Amino acid sequence: MDIFDITIVGGGPTGLFASFYSGMREMKTKILEALPELGGQLTVLYPEKYIYDVAGYPKVLAKDLVAGLAEQADKFQPALHVNERALKLIRQEDGFMTIETDKGSHQTKAVLITAGVGAFSPNKLGVPNEDRYHGKGLTYFVKDKSAFRGKKVLIVGGGDSAVDWALGLKDLASKVTLIHRRDAFRAHERSVTELLSSDIDVKLFYELKEIRGEDQVQKAVAFDNRTNEEVSLNVDAILINVGFRADMGPISGWGLDLDGRRIKVNQRMETSIPGIYAAGDIASPAGLEKLNLIAIGFAQAAIAVNYAKKFLDPSSSVYPGHSSDKKF
Ligand SMILES: Cc1cc2nc3c(=O)[nH]c(=O)nc-3n(C[C@H](O)[C@H](O)[C@H](O)COP(=O)(O)OP(=O)(O)OC[C@H]3O[C@@H](n4cnc5c(N)ncnc54)[C@H](O)[C@@H]3O)c2cc1C
């Protein structure tokens, strides 16, 4: 099995920037990301929102920042394992570590945990046949907008994701219907105004009751939760956007000193286990208040990687020199 210098657990903004940085420091790098897509909270929770406090960008859409980070990380071609959740960490006698995932195992000399608020899993609605149609027209994520081209799409939910995707797909899909169980949205006011004045068929106080179809989604039955009146909708895609659960899960059992749901680190981003570092939202640096910001994660990623470099090669300098002096 290939042994990597550093394995980064979590492909959010912190992990992606860390991956670029460890590549720049000539470390053989692997990223493990539980979700099918990179970008962490930016991708899952607010892809279509602007971010105003990332240095160098007066304003940038979350999804565009993720695309830039992924492109920057790709410069050094890290081994990228998406859809793969880190479950167990085993410290070997030879000093190397093995991370076991739901897909296999990975050997590494150092680990950087950038798992944010934990691995996300989408909330399910709990309607009959939901699992049966998952991947057969029913989805919880938009991996590729073009998959909805010309389709009759039903979106379930009233938060930012549901509203943003309704607006994002309306020009691509042949029809978009959005059902929401209440009349109040948990989404940007401006987006809700746009939604309600668009040609999207918005059904308030409606909930999904049943999904029908041979091998693929063909119909959805929804009901008005005030009157129980049912409507049958011809649809070929259902996007369920009713929130996500974040779960630090297995990482809390890796034997690291914890501060609630975060991992204690010192100023060098070292955890209580040598060779294991943490950065970003999951890290709790001694003496620092909780500062869950992208900018903080970037800085912590650089600190962690530079100290990991020194850990792996004591003859190297912690200070990397200027990137502008390097020839990539
Ligand atoms: C609505 C909203 C708006 C925000 N706006 C701003 C803003 O304007 N400016 C700002 O600076 N910050 C903002 N933030 C905060 C910012 O998004 C976070 O600080 C940032 O995402 C933290 O990045 P991260 O990489 O540390 O963690 P995350 O973004 O949470 O990424 C962690 C990744 O690790 C993965 N992961 C977790 N566990 C495992 C595992 N066991 N195996 C494999 N992968 C795993 C997760 O799937 C996830 O992709 C906002 C947050 C929210 C919710």
PDB file of N, CA and C in Angstrom, residues 134-232:
ATOM      1  N   HIS A 134     -33.800   6.578  -4.393  1.00  0.00           N
ATOM      2  CA  HIS A 134     -32.561   7.361  -4.262  1.00  0.00           C
ATOM      3  C   HIS A 134     -31.601   6.956  -5.393  1.00  0.00           C
ATOM      4  N   GLY A 135     -31.177   7.938  -6.172  1.00  0.00           N
ATOM      5  CA  GLY A 135     -30.304   7.640  -7.321  1.00  0.00           C
ATOM      6  C   GLY A 135     -31.086   7.275  -8.569  1.00  0.00           C
ATOM      7  N   LYS A 136     -32.405   7.170  -8.423  1.00  0.00           N
ATOM      8  CA  LYS A 136     -33.240   6.853  -9.594  1.00  0.00           C
ATOM      9  C   LYS A 136     -34.211   8.010  -9.821  1.00  0.00           C
ATOM     10  N   GLY A 137     -33.650   9.193  -9.805  1.00  0.00           N
ATOM     11  CA  GLY A 137     -34.462  10.393  -9.971  1.00  0.00           C
ATOM     12  C   GLY A 137     -34.542  11.188  -8.680  1.00  0.00           C
ATOM     13  N   LEU A 138     -34.380  10.499  -7.540  1.00  0.00           N
ATOM     14  CA  LEU A 138     -34.434  11.222  -6.266  1.00  0.00           C
ATOM     15  C   LEU A 138     -33.008  11.468  -5.784  1.00  0.00           C
ATOM     16  N   THR A 139     -32.759  12.720  -5.389  1.00  0.00           N
ATOM     17  CA  THR A 139     -31.421  13.045  -4.903  1.00  0.00           C
ATOM     18  C   THR A 139     -31.492  14.074  -3.783  1.00  0.00           C
ATOM     19  N   TYR A 140     -30.414  14.139  -3.022  1.00  0.00           N
ATOM     20  CA  TYR A 140     -30.335  15.130  -1.941  1.00  0.00           C
ATOM     21  C   TYR A 140     -29.306  16.220  -2.272  1.00  0.00           C
ATOM     22  N   PHE A 141     -28.489  15.968  -3.299  1.00  0.00           N
ATOM     23  CA  PHE A 141     -27.440  16.904  -3.700  1.00  0.00           C
ATOM     24  C   PHE A 141     -27.562  17.193  -5.183  1.00  0.00           C
ATOM     25  N   VAL A 142     -27.150  18.400  -5.572  1.00  0.00           N
ATOM     26  CA  VAL A 142     -27.002  18.660  -6.999  1.00  0.00           C
ATOM     27  C   VAL A 142     -25.516  18.551  -7.300  1.00  0.00           C
ATOM     28  N   LYS A 143     -25.134  17.462  -7.939  1.00  0.00           N
ATOM     29  CA  LYS A 143     -23.716  17.306  -8.272  1.00  0.00           C
ATOM     30  C   LYS A 143     -23.442  18.022  -9.578  1.00  0.00           C
ATOM     31  N   ASP A 144     -24.411  17.917 -10.480  1.00  0.00           N
ATOM     32  CA  ASP A 144     -24.209  18.485 -11.801  1.00  0.00           C
ATOM     33  C   ASP A 144     -25.564  19.009 -12.281  1.00  0.00           C
ATOM     34  N   LYS A 145     -25.630  20.326 -12.381  1.00  0.00           N
ATOM     35  CA  LYS A 145     -26.902  20.971 -12.752  1.00  0.00           C
ATOM     36  C   LYS A 145     -27.465  20.423 -14.051  1.00  0.00           C
ATOM     37  N   SER A 146     -26.556  20.086 -14.986  1.00  0.00           N
ATOM     38  CA  SER A 146     -27.035  19.706 -16.317  1.00  0.00           C
ATOM     39  C   SER A 146     -27.849  18.405 -16.289  1.00  0.00           C
ATOM     40  N   ALA A 147     -27.722  17.632 -15.200  1.00  0.00           N
ATOM     41  CA  ALA A 147     -28.523  16.401 -15.083  1.00  0.00           C
ATOM     42  C   ALA A 147     -30.024  16.729 -15.025  1.00  0.00           C
ATOM     43  N   PHE A 148     -30.358  17.994 -14.741  1.00  0.00           N
ATOM     44  CA  PHE A 148     -31.766  18.380 -14.614  1.00  0.00           C
ATOM     45  C   PHE A 148     -32.309  19.035 -15.894  1.00  0.00           C
ATOM     46  N   ARG A 149     -31.448  19.086 -16.903  1.00  0.00           N
ATOM     47  CA  ARG A 149     -31.862  19.755 -18.148  1.00  0.00           C
ATOM     48  C   ARG A 149     -33.113  19.095 -18.734  1.00  0.00           C
ATOM     49  N   GLY A 150     -34.126  19.925 -19.001  1.00  0.00           N
ATOM     50  CA  GLY A 150     -35.355  19.439 -19.648  1.00  0.00           C
ATOM     51  C   GLY A 150     -36.246  18.596 -18.741  1.00  0.00           C
ATOM     52  N   LYS A 151     -35.887  18.487 -17.463  1.00  0.00           N
ATOM     53  CA  LYS A 151     -36.670  17.611 -16.567  1.00  0.00           C
ATOM     54  C   LYS A 151     -37.767  18.387 -15.835  1.00  0.00           C
ATOM     55  N   LYS A 152     -38.758  17.616 -15.395  1.00  0.00           N
ATOM     56  CA  LYS A 152     -39.791  18.183 -14.520  1.00  0.00           C
ATOM     57  C   LYS A 152     -39.323  17.913 -13.101  1.00  0.00           C
ATOM     58  N   VAL A 153     -38.927  18.981 -12.422  1.00  0.00           N
ATOM     59  CA  VAL A 153     -38.236  18.808 -11.140  1.00  0.00           C
ATOM     60  C   VAL A 153     -39.142  19.217  -9.982  1.00  0.00           C
ATOM     61  N   LEU A 154     -39.171  18.368  -8.961  1.00  0.00           N
ATOM     62  CA  LEU A 154     -39.858  18.733  -7.718  1.00  0.00           C
ATOM     63  C   LEU A 154     -38.796  18.963  -6.647  1.00  0.00           C
ATOM     64  N   ILE A 155     -38.845  20.121  -6.027  1.00  0.00           N
ATOM     65  CA  ILE A 155     -37.908  20.417  -4.933  1.00  0.00           C
ATOM     66  C   ILE A 155     -38.707  20.474  -3.638  1.00  0.00           C
ATOM     67  N   VAL A 156     -38.196  19.808  -2.618  1.00  0.00           N
ATOM     68  CA  VAL A 156     -38.875  19.795  -1.328  1.00  0.00           C
ATOM     69  C   VAL A 156     -38.015  20.545  -0.326  1.00  0.00           C
ATOM     70  N   GLY A 157     -38.579  21.572   0.307  1.00  0.00           N
ATOM     71  CA  GLY A 157     -37.840  22.298   1.337  1.00  0.00           C
ATOM     72  C   GLY A 157     -38.088  23.786   1.261  1.00  0.00           C
ATOM     73  N   GLY A 158     -37.703  24.496   2.318  1.00  0.00           N
ATOM     74  CA  GLY A 158     -37.942  25.944   2.357  1.00  0.00           C
ATOM     75  C   GLY A 158     -36.743  26.708   2.902  1.00  0.00           C
ATOM     76  N   GLY A 159     -35.582  26.082   2.889  1.00  0.00           N
ATOM     77  CA  GLY A 159     -34.369  26.752   3.347  1.00  0.00           C
ATOM     78  C   GLY A 159     -33.596  27.321   2.170  1.00  0.00           C
ATOM     79  N   ASP A 160     -32.408  27.838   2.476  1.00  0.00           N
ATOM     80  CA  ASP A 160     -31.586  28.443   1.432  1.00  0.00           C
ATOM     81  C   ASP A 160     -31.314  27.490   0.268  1.00  0.00           C
ATOM     82  N   SER A 161     -30.969  26.229   0.604  1.00  0.00           N
ATOM     83  CA  SER A 161     -30.604  25.289  -0.469  1.00  0.00           C
ATOM     84  C   SER A 161     -31.775  25.085  -1.412  1.00  0.00           C
ATOM     85  N   ALA A 162     -32.961  24.810  -0.835  1.00  0.00           N
ATOM     86  CA  ALA A 162     -34.136  24.529  -1.667  1.00  0.00           C
ATOM     87  C   ALA A 162     -34.450  25.730  -2.564  1.00  0.00           C
ATOM     88  N   VAL A 163     -34.453  26.921  -1.971  1.00  0.00           N
ATOM     89  CA  VAL A 163     -34.814  28.126  -2.737  1.00  0.00           C
ATOM     90  C   VAL A 163     -33.744  28.416  -3.798  1.00  0.00           C
ATOM     91  N   ASP A 164     -32.471  28.325  -3.378  1.00  0.00           N
ATOM     92  CA  ASP A 164     -31.390  28.610  -4.341  1.00  0.00           C
ATOM     93  C   ASP A 164     -31.409  27.627  -5.504  1.00  0.00           C
ATOM     94  N   TRP A 165     -31.683  26.349  -5.193  1.00  0.00           N
ATOM     95  CA  TRP A 165     -31.708  25.382  -6.297  1.00  0.00           C
ATOM     96  C   TRP A 165     -32.925  25.554  -7.189  1.00  0.00           C
ATOM     97  N   ALA A 166     -34.050  25.937  -6.592  1.00  0.00           N
ATOM     98  CA  ALA A 166     -35.236  26.196  -7.428  1.00  0.00           C
ATOM     99  C   ALA A 166     -34.894  27.294  -8.439  1.00  0.00           C
ATOM    100  N   LEU A 167     -34.252  28.360  -7.945  1.00  0.00           N
ATOM    101  CA  LEU A 167     -33.890  29.464  -8.841  1.00  0.00           C
ATOM    102  C   LEU A 167     -32.791  29.038  -9.814  1.00  0.00           C
ATOM    103  N   GLY A 168     -31.859  28.229  -9.303  1.00  0.00           N
ATOM    104  CA  GLY A 168     -30.729  27.807 -10.129  1.00  0.00           C
ATOM    105  C   GLY A 168     -31.121  26.846 -11.238  1.00  0.00           C
ATOM    106  N   LEU A 169     -32.227  26.123 -11.048  1.00  0.00           N
ATOM    107  CA  LEU A 169     -32.610  25.110 -12.048  1.00  0.00           C
ATOM    108  C   LEU A 169     -33.739  25.569 -12.970  1.00  0.00           C
ATOM    109  N   LYS A 170     -34.357  26.696 -12.625  1.00  0.00           N
ATOM    110  CA  LYS A 170     -35.585  27.061 -13.356  1.00  0.00           C
ATOM    111  C   LYS A 170     -35.356  27.269 -14.860  1.00  0.00           C
ATOM    112  N   ASP A 171     -34.189  27.756 -15.224  1.00  0.00           N
ATOM    113  CA  ASP A 171     -33.964  28.010 -16.650  1.00  0.00           C
ATOM    114  C   ASP A 171     -33.486  26.778 -17.403  1.00  0.00           C
ATOM    115  N   LEU A 172     -33.142  25.749 -16.644  1.00  0.00           N
ATOM    116  CA  LEU A 172     -32.590  24.530 -17.236  1.00  0.00           C
ATOM    117  C   LEU A 172     -33.671  23.446 -17.343  1.00  0.00           C
ATOM    118  N   ALA A 173     -34.472  23.360 -16.275  1.00  0.00           N
ATOM    119  CA  ALA A 173     -35.508  22.322 -16.210  1.00  0.00           C
ATOM    120  C   ALA A 173     -36.695  22.749 -17.063  1.00  0.00           C
ATOM    121  N   SER A 174     -37.533  21.764 -17.456  1.00  0.00           N
ATOM    122  CA  SER A 174     -38.715  22.157 -18.225  1.00  0.00           C
ATOM    123  C   SER A 174     -39.767  22.733 -17.275  1.00  0.00           C
ATOM    124  N   LYS A 175     -39.738  22.262 -16.012  1.00  0.00           N
ATOM    125  CA  LYS A 175     -40.658  22.835 -15.016  1.00  0.00           C
ATOM    126  C   LYS A 175     -40.064  22.598 -13.629  1.00  0.00           C
ATOM    127  N   VAL A 176     -40.201  23.592 -12.765  1.00  0.00           N
ATOM    128  CA  VAL A 176     -39.770  23.401 -11.378  1.00  0.00           C
ATOM    129  C   VAL A 176     -40.963  23.656 -10.463  1.00  0.00           C
ATOM    130  N   THR A 177     -41.221  22.684  -9.585  1.00  0.00           N
ATOM    131  CA  THR A 177     -42.248  22.857  -8.557  1.00  0.00           C
ATOM    132  C   THR A 177     -41.533  22.800  -7.218  1.00  0.00           C
ATOM    133  N   LEU A 178     -41.878  23.695  -6.318  1.00  0.00           N
ATOM    134  CA  LEU A 178     -41.288  23.643  -4.983  1.00  0.00           C
ATOM    135  C   LEU A 178     -42.404  23.480  -3.968  1.00  0.00           C
ATOM    136  N   ILE A 179     -42.293  22.463  -3.125  1.00  0.00           N
ATOM    137  CA  ILE A 179     -43.283  22.336  -2.050  1.00  0.00           C
ATOM    138  C   ILE A 179     -42.589  22.564  -0.710  1.00  0.00           C
ATOM    139  N   HIS A 180     -43.326  23.241   0.165  1.00  0.00           N
ATOM    140  CA  HIS A 180     -42.776  23.577   1.483  1.00  0.00           C
ATOM    141  C   HIS A 180     -43.903  23.440   2.495  1.00  0.00           C
ATOM    142  N   ARG A 181     -43.585  22.880   3.649  1.00  0.00           N
ATOM    143  CA  ARG A 181     -44.665  22.544   4.599  1.00  0.00           C
ATOM    144  C   ARG A 181     -45.213  23.748   5.371  1.00  0.00           C
ATOM    145  N   ARG A 182     -44.539  24.887   5.235  1.00  0.00           N
ATOM    146  CA  ARG A 182     -45.018  26.084   5.942  1.00  0.00           C
ATOM    147  C   ARG A 182     -45.124  27.240   4.929  1.00  0.00           C
ATOM    148  N   ASP A 183     -45.490  28.437   5.427  1.00  0.00           N
ATOM    149  CA  ASP A 183     -45.483  29.576   4.502  1.00  0.00           C
ATOM    150  C   ASP A 183     -44.317  30.513   4.802  1.00  0.00           C
ATOM    151  N   ALA A 184     -43.482  30.126   5.775  1.00  0.00           N
ATOM    152  CA  ALA A 184     -42.312  30.959   6.078  1.00  0.00           C
ATOM    153  C   ALA A 184     -41.068  30.216   5.588  1.00  0.00           C
ATOM    154  N   PHE A 185     -40.172  30.963   4.946  1.00  0.00           N
ATOM    155  CA  PHE A 185     -38.942  30.340   4.418  1.00  0.00           C
ATOM    156  C   PHE A 185     -37.772  30.655   5.334  1.00  0.00           C
ATOM    157  N   ARG A 186     -36.793  29.746   5.387  1.00  0.00           N
ATOM    158  CA  ARG A 186     -35.545  30.044   6.081  1.00  0.00           C
ATOM    159  C   ARG A 186     -34.480  30.300   5.015  1.00  0.00           C
ATOM    160  N   ALA A 187     -34.722  31.318   4.243  1.00  0.00           N
ATOM    161  CA  ALA A 187     -33.821  31.615   3.129  1.00  0.00           C
ATOM    162  C   ALA A 187     -33.687  33.125   3.007  1.00  0.00           C
ATOM    163  N   HIS A 188     -32.670  33.540   2.271  1.00  0.00           N
ATOM    164  CA  HIS A 188     -32.435  34.953   2.023  1.00  0.00           C
ATOM    165  C   HIS A 188     -33.695  35.632   1.530  1.00  0.00           C
ATOM    166  N   GLU A 189     -34.014  36.776   2.119  1.00  0.00           N
ATOM    167  CA  GLU A 189     -35.241  37.492   1.718  1.00  0.00           C
ATOM    168  C   GLU A 189     -35.273  37.755   0.212  1.00  0.00           C
ATOM    169  N   ARG A 190     -34.105  38.178  -0.300  1.00  0.00           N
ATOM    170  CA  ARG A 190     -34.050  38.528  -1.722  1.00  0.00           C
ATOM    171  C   ARG A 190     -34.358  37.301  -2.598  1.00  0.00           C
ATOM    172  N   SER A 191     -33.853  36.141  -2.168  1.00  0.00           N
ATOM    173  CA  SER A 191     -34.087  34.912  -2.945  1.00  0.00           C
ATOM    174  C   SER A 191     -35.560  34.520  -2.887  1.00  0.00           C
ATOM    175  N   VAL A 192     -36.178  34.701  -1.715  1.00  0.00           N
ATOM    176  CA  VAL A 192     -37.594  34.324  -1.575  1.00  0.00           C
ATOM    177  C   VAL A 192     -38.452  35.223  -2.465  1.00  0.00           C
ATOM    178  N   THR A 193     -38.131  36.515  -2.475  1.00  0.00           N
ATOM    179  CA  THR A 193     -38.887  37.440  -3.329  1.00  0.00           C
ATOM    180  C   THR A 193     -38.754  37.006  -4.786  1.00  0.00           C
ATOM    181  N   GLU A 194     -37.533  36.662  -5.167  1.00  0.00           N
ATOM    182  CA  GLU A 194     -37.299  36.234  -6.545  1.00  0.00           C
ATOM    183  C   GLU A 194     -38.081  34.948  -6.851  1.00  0.00           C
ATOM    184  N   LEU A 195     -38.076  34.036  -5.878  1.00  0.00           N
ATOM    185  CA  LEU A 195     -38.796  32.760  -6.062  1.00  0.00           C
ATOM    186  C   LEU A 195     -40.281  33.020  -6.292  1.00  0.00           C
ATOM    187  N   LEU A 196     -40.866  33.855  -5.417  1.00  0.00           N
ATOM    188  CA  LEU A 196     -42.312  34.060  -5.476  1.00  0.00           C
ATOM    189  C   LEU A 196     -42.750  34.865  -6.696  1.00  0.00           C
ATOM    190  N   SER A 197     -41.810  35.606  -7.273  1.00  0.00           N
ATOM    191  CA  SER A 197     -42.209  36.357  -8.472  1.00  0.00           C
ATOM    192  C   SER A 197     -41.775  35.630  -9.757  1.00  0.00           C
ATOM    193  N   SER A 198     -41.223  34.437  -9.613  1.00  0.00           N
ATOM    194  CA  SER A 198     -40.779  33.686 -10.794  1.00  0.00           C
ATOM    195  C   SER A 198     -41.914  32.784 -11.303  1.00  0.00           C
ATOM    196  N   ASP A 199     -41.614  32.012 -12.358  1.00  0.00           N
ATOM    197  CA  ASP A 199     -42.652  31.094 -12.855  1.00  0.00           C
ATOM    198  C   ASP A 199     -42.549  29.719 -12.183  1.00  0.00           C
ATOM    199  N   ILE A 200     -41.789  29.623 -11.104  1.00  0.00           N
ATOM    200  CA  ILE A 200     -41.708  28.360 -10.356  1.00  0.00           C
ATOM    201  C   ILE A 200     -43.045  28.126  -9.657  1.00  0.00           C
ATOM    202  N   ASP A 201     -43.522  26.900  -9.739  1.00  0.00           N
ATOM    203  CA  ASP A 201     -44.800  26.559  -9.115  1.00  0.00           C
ATOM    204  C   ASP A 201     -44.532  26.301  -7.620  1.00  0.00           C
ATOM    205  N   VAL A 202     -44.868  27.274  -6.779  1.00  0.00           N
ATOM    206  CA  VAL A 202     -44.587  27.143  -5.344  1.00  0.00           C
ATOM    207  C   VAL A 202     -45.867  26.717  -4.626  1.00  0.00           C
ATOM    208  N   LYS A 203     -45.796  25.594  -3.936  1.00  0.00           N
ATOM    209  CA  LYS A 203     -46.975  25.123  -3.203  1.00  0.00           C
ATOM    210  C   LYS A 203     -46.654  25.162  -1.715  1.00  0.00           C
ATOM    211  N   LEU A 204     -47.278  26.134  -1.035  1.00  0.00           N
ATOM    212  CA  LEU A 204     -47.027  26.267   0.401  1.00  0.00           C
ATOM    213  C   LEU A 204     -47.978  25.366   1.180  1.00  0.00           C
ATOM    214  N   PHE A 205     -47.545  24.923   2.331  1.00  0.00           N
ATOM    215  CA  PHE A 205     -48.283  23.996   3.193  1.00  0.00           C
ATOM    216  C   PHE A 205     -48.445  22.620   2.550  1.00  0.00           C
ATOM    217  N   TYR A 206     -47.563  22.333   1.599  1.00  0.00           N
ATOM    218  CA  TYR A 206     -47.627  21.004   0.971  1.00  0.00           C
ATOM    219  C   TYR A 206     -46.466  20.131   1.442  1.00  0.00           C
ATOM    220  N   GLU A 207     -46.750  18.848   1.599  1.00  0.00           N
ATOM    221  CA  GLU A 207     -45.713  17.889   1.986  1.00  0.00           C
ATOM    222  C   GLU A 207     -45.763  16.706   1.021  1.00  0.00           C
ATOM    223  N   LEU A 208     -44.615  16.071   0.866  1.00  0.00           N
ATOM    224  CA  LEU A 208     -44.554  14.907  -0.023  1.00  0.00           C
ATOM    225  C   LEU A 208     -45.133  13.699   0.711  1.00  0.00           C
ATOM    226  N   LYS A 209     -45.977  12.955   0.005  1.00  0.00           N
ATOM    227  CA  LYS A 209     -46.602  11.795   0.647  1.00  0.00           C
ATOM    228  C   LYS A 209     -46.102  10.491   0.048  1.00  0.00           C
ATOM    229  N   GLU A 210     -45.915  10.498  -1.251  1.00  0.00           N
ATOM    230  CA  GLU A 210     -45.611   9.243  -1.923  1.00  0.00           C
ATOM    231  C   GLU A 210     -44.846   9.493  -3.218  1.00  0.00           C
ATOM    232  N   ILE A 211     -43.988   8.532  -3.551  1.00  0.00           N
ATOM    233  CA  ILE A 211     -43.262   8.622  -4.828  1.00  0.00           C
ATOM    234  C   ILE A 211     -43.671   7.394  -5.641  1.00  0.00           C
ATOM    235  N   ARG A 212     -43.903   7.617  -6.923  1.00  0.00           N
ATOM    236  CA  ARG A 212     -44.301   6.486  -7.768  1.00  0.00           C
ATOM    237  C   ARG A 212     -43.454   6.435  -9.024  1.00  0.00           C
ATOM    238  N   GLY A 213     -43.395   5.269  -9.629  1.00  0.00           N
ATOM    239  CA  GLY A 213     -42.655   5.111 -10.876  1.00  0.00           C
ATOM    240  C   GLY A 213     -42.190   3.671 -11.009  1.00  0.00           C
ATOM    241  N   GLU A 214     -41.917   3.275 -12.244  1.00  0.00           N
ATOM    242  CA  GLU A 214     -41.443   1.893 -12.469  1.00  0.00           C
ATOM    243  C   GLU A 214     -40.044   1.761 -11.885  1.00  0.00           C
ATOM    244  N   ASP A 215     -39.011   2.075 -12.717  1.00  0.00           N
ATOM    245  CA  ASP A 215     -37.644   2.018 -12.221  1.00  0.00           C
ATOM    246  C   ASP A 215     -37.140   3.386 -11.817  1.00  0.00           C
ATOM    247  N   GLN A 216     -37.813   4.409 -12.268  1.00  0.00           N
ATOM    248  CA  GLN A 216     -37.402   5.791 -12.061  1.00  0.00           C
ATOM    249  C   GLN A 216     -38.567   6.574 -11.483  1.00  0.00           C
ATOM    250  N   VAL A 217     -38.253   7.683 -10.851  1.00  0.00           N
ATOM    251  CA  VAL A 217     -39.315   8.572 -10.371  1.00  0.00           C
ATOM    252  C   VAL A 217     -40.168   9.036 -11.551  1.00  0.00           C
ATOM    253  N   GLN A 218     -41.502   8.878 -11.430  1.00  0.00           N
ATOM    254  CA  GLN A 218     -42.391   9.354 -12.495  1.00  0.00           C
ATOM    255  C   GLN A 218     -43.492  10.268 -11.964  1.00  0.00           C
ATOM    256  N   LYS A 219     -43.851  10.007 -10.703  1.00  0.00           N
ATOM    257  CA  LYS A 219     -44.937  10.800 -10.103  1.00  0.00           C
ATOM    258  C   LYS A 219     -44.630  11.070  -8.640  1.00  0.00           C
ATOM    259  N   ALA A 220     -45.128  12.202  -8.155  1.00  0.00           N
ATOM    260  CA  ALA A 220     -45.026  12.484  -6.728  1.00  0.00           C
ATOM    261  C   ALA A 220     -46.411  12.886  -6.244  1.00  0.00           C
ATOM    262  N   VAL A 221     -46.798  12.317  -5.131  1.00  0.00           N
ATOM    263  CA  VAL A 221     -48.082  12.709  -4.557  1.00  0.00           C
ATOM    264  C   VAL A 221     -47.782  13.599  -3.349  1.00  0.00           C
ATOM    265  N   ALA A 222     -48.349  14.802  -3.366  1.00  0.00           N
ATOM    266  CA  ALA A 222     -48.156  15.729  -2.257  1.00  0.00           C
ATOM    267  C   ALA A 222     -49.519  16.062  -1.664  1.00  0.00           C
ATOM    268  N   PHE A 223     -49.512  16.474  -0.392  1.00  0.00           N
ATOM    269  CA  PHE A 223     -50.807  16.823   0.211  1.00  0.00           C
ATOM    270  C   PHE A 223     -50.700  18.155   0.938  1.00  0.00           C
ATOM    271  N   ASP A 224     -51.830  18.851   0.967  1.00  0.00           N
ATOM    272  CA  ASP A 224     -51.944  20.117   1.688  1.00  0.00           C
ATOM    273  C   ASP A 224     -52.143  19.759   3.162  1.00  0.00           C
ATOM    274  N   ASN A 225     -51.207  20.159   4.017  1.00  0.00           N
ATOM    275  CA  ASN A 225     -51.297  19.712   5.416  1.00  0.00           C
ATOM    276  C   ASN A 225     -52.376  20.447   6.220  1.00  0.00           C
ATOM    277  N   ARG A 226     -53.095  21.388   5.581  1.00  0.00           N
ATOM    278  CA  ARG A 226     -54.227  22.028   6.271  1.00  0.00           C
ATOM    279  C   ARG A 226     -55.531  21.314   5.929  1.00  0.00           C
ATOM    280  N   THR A 227     -55.624  20.784   4.701  1.00  0.00           N
ATOM    281  CA  THR A 227     -56.907  20.218   4.248  1.00  0.00           C
ATOM    282  C   THR A 227     -56.809  18.739   3.896  1.00  0.00           C
ATOM    283  N   ASN A 228     -55.547  18.223   3.835  1.00  0.00           N
ATOM    284  CA  ASN A 228     -55.289  16.846   3.385  1.00  0.00           C
ATOM    285  C   ASN A 228     -55.590  16.601   1.913  1.00  0.00           C
ATOM    286  N   GLU A 229     -55.900  17.662   1.197  1.00  0.00           N
ATOM    287  CA  GLU A 229     -56.160  17.529  -0.242  1.00  0.00           C
ATOM    288  C   GLU A 229     -54.871  17.106  -0.953  1.00  0.00           C
ATOM    289  N   GLU A 230     -54.998  16.113  -1.847  1.00  0.00           N
ATOM    290  CA  GLU A 230     -53.793  15.589  -2.511  1.00  0.00           C
ATOM    291  C   GLU A 230     -53.653  16.100  -3.936  1.00  0.00           C
ATOM    292  N   VAL A 231     -52.395  16.258  -4.379  1.00  0.00           N
ATOM    293  CA  VAL A 231     -52.158  16.528  -5.796  1.00  0.00           C
ATOM    294  C   VAL A 231     -51.148  15.508  -6.302  1.00  0.00           C
ATOM    295  N   SER A 232     -51.345  15.081  -7.529  1.00  0.00           N
ATOM    296  CA  SER A 232     -50.397  14.158  -8.128  1.00  0.00           C
ATOM    297  C   SER A 232     -49.609  14.927  -9.189  1.00  0.00           C
TER     298      SER A 232
END
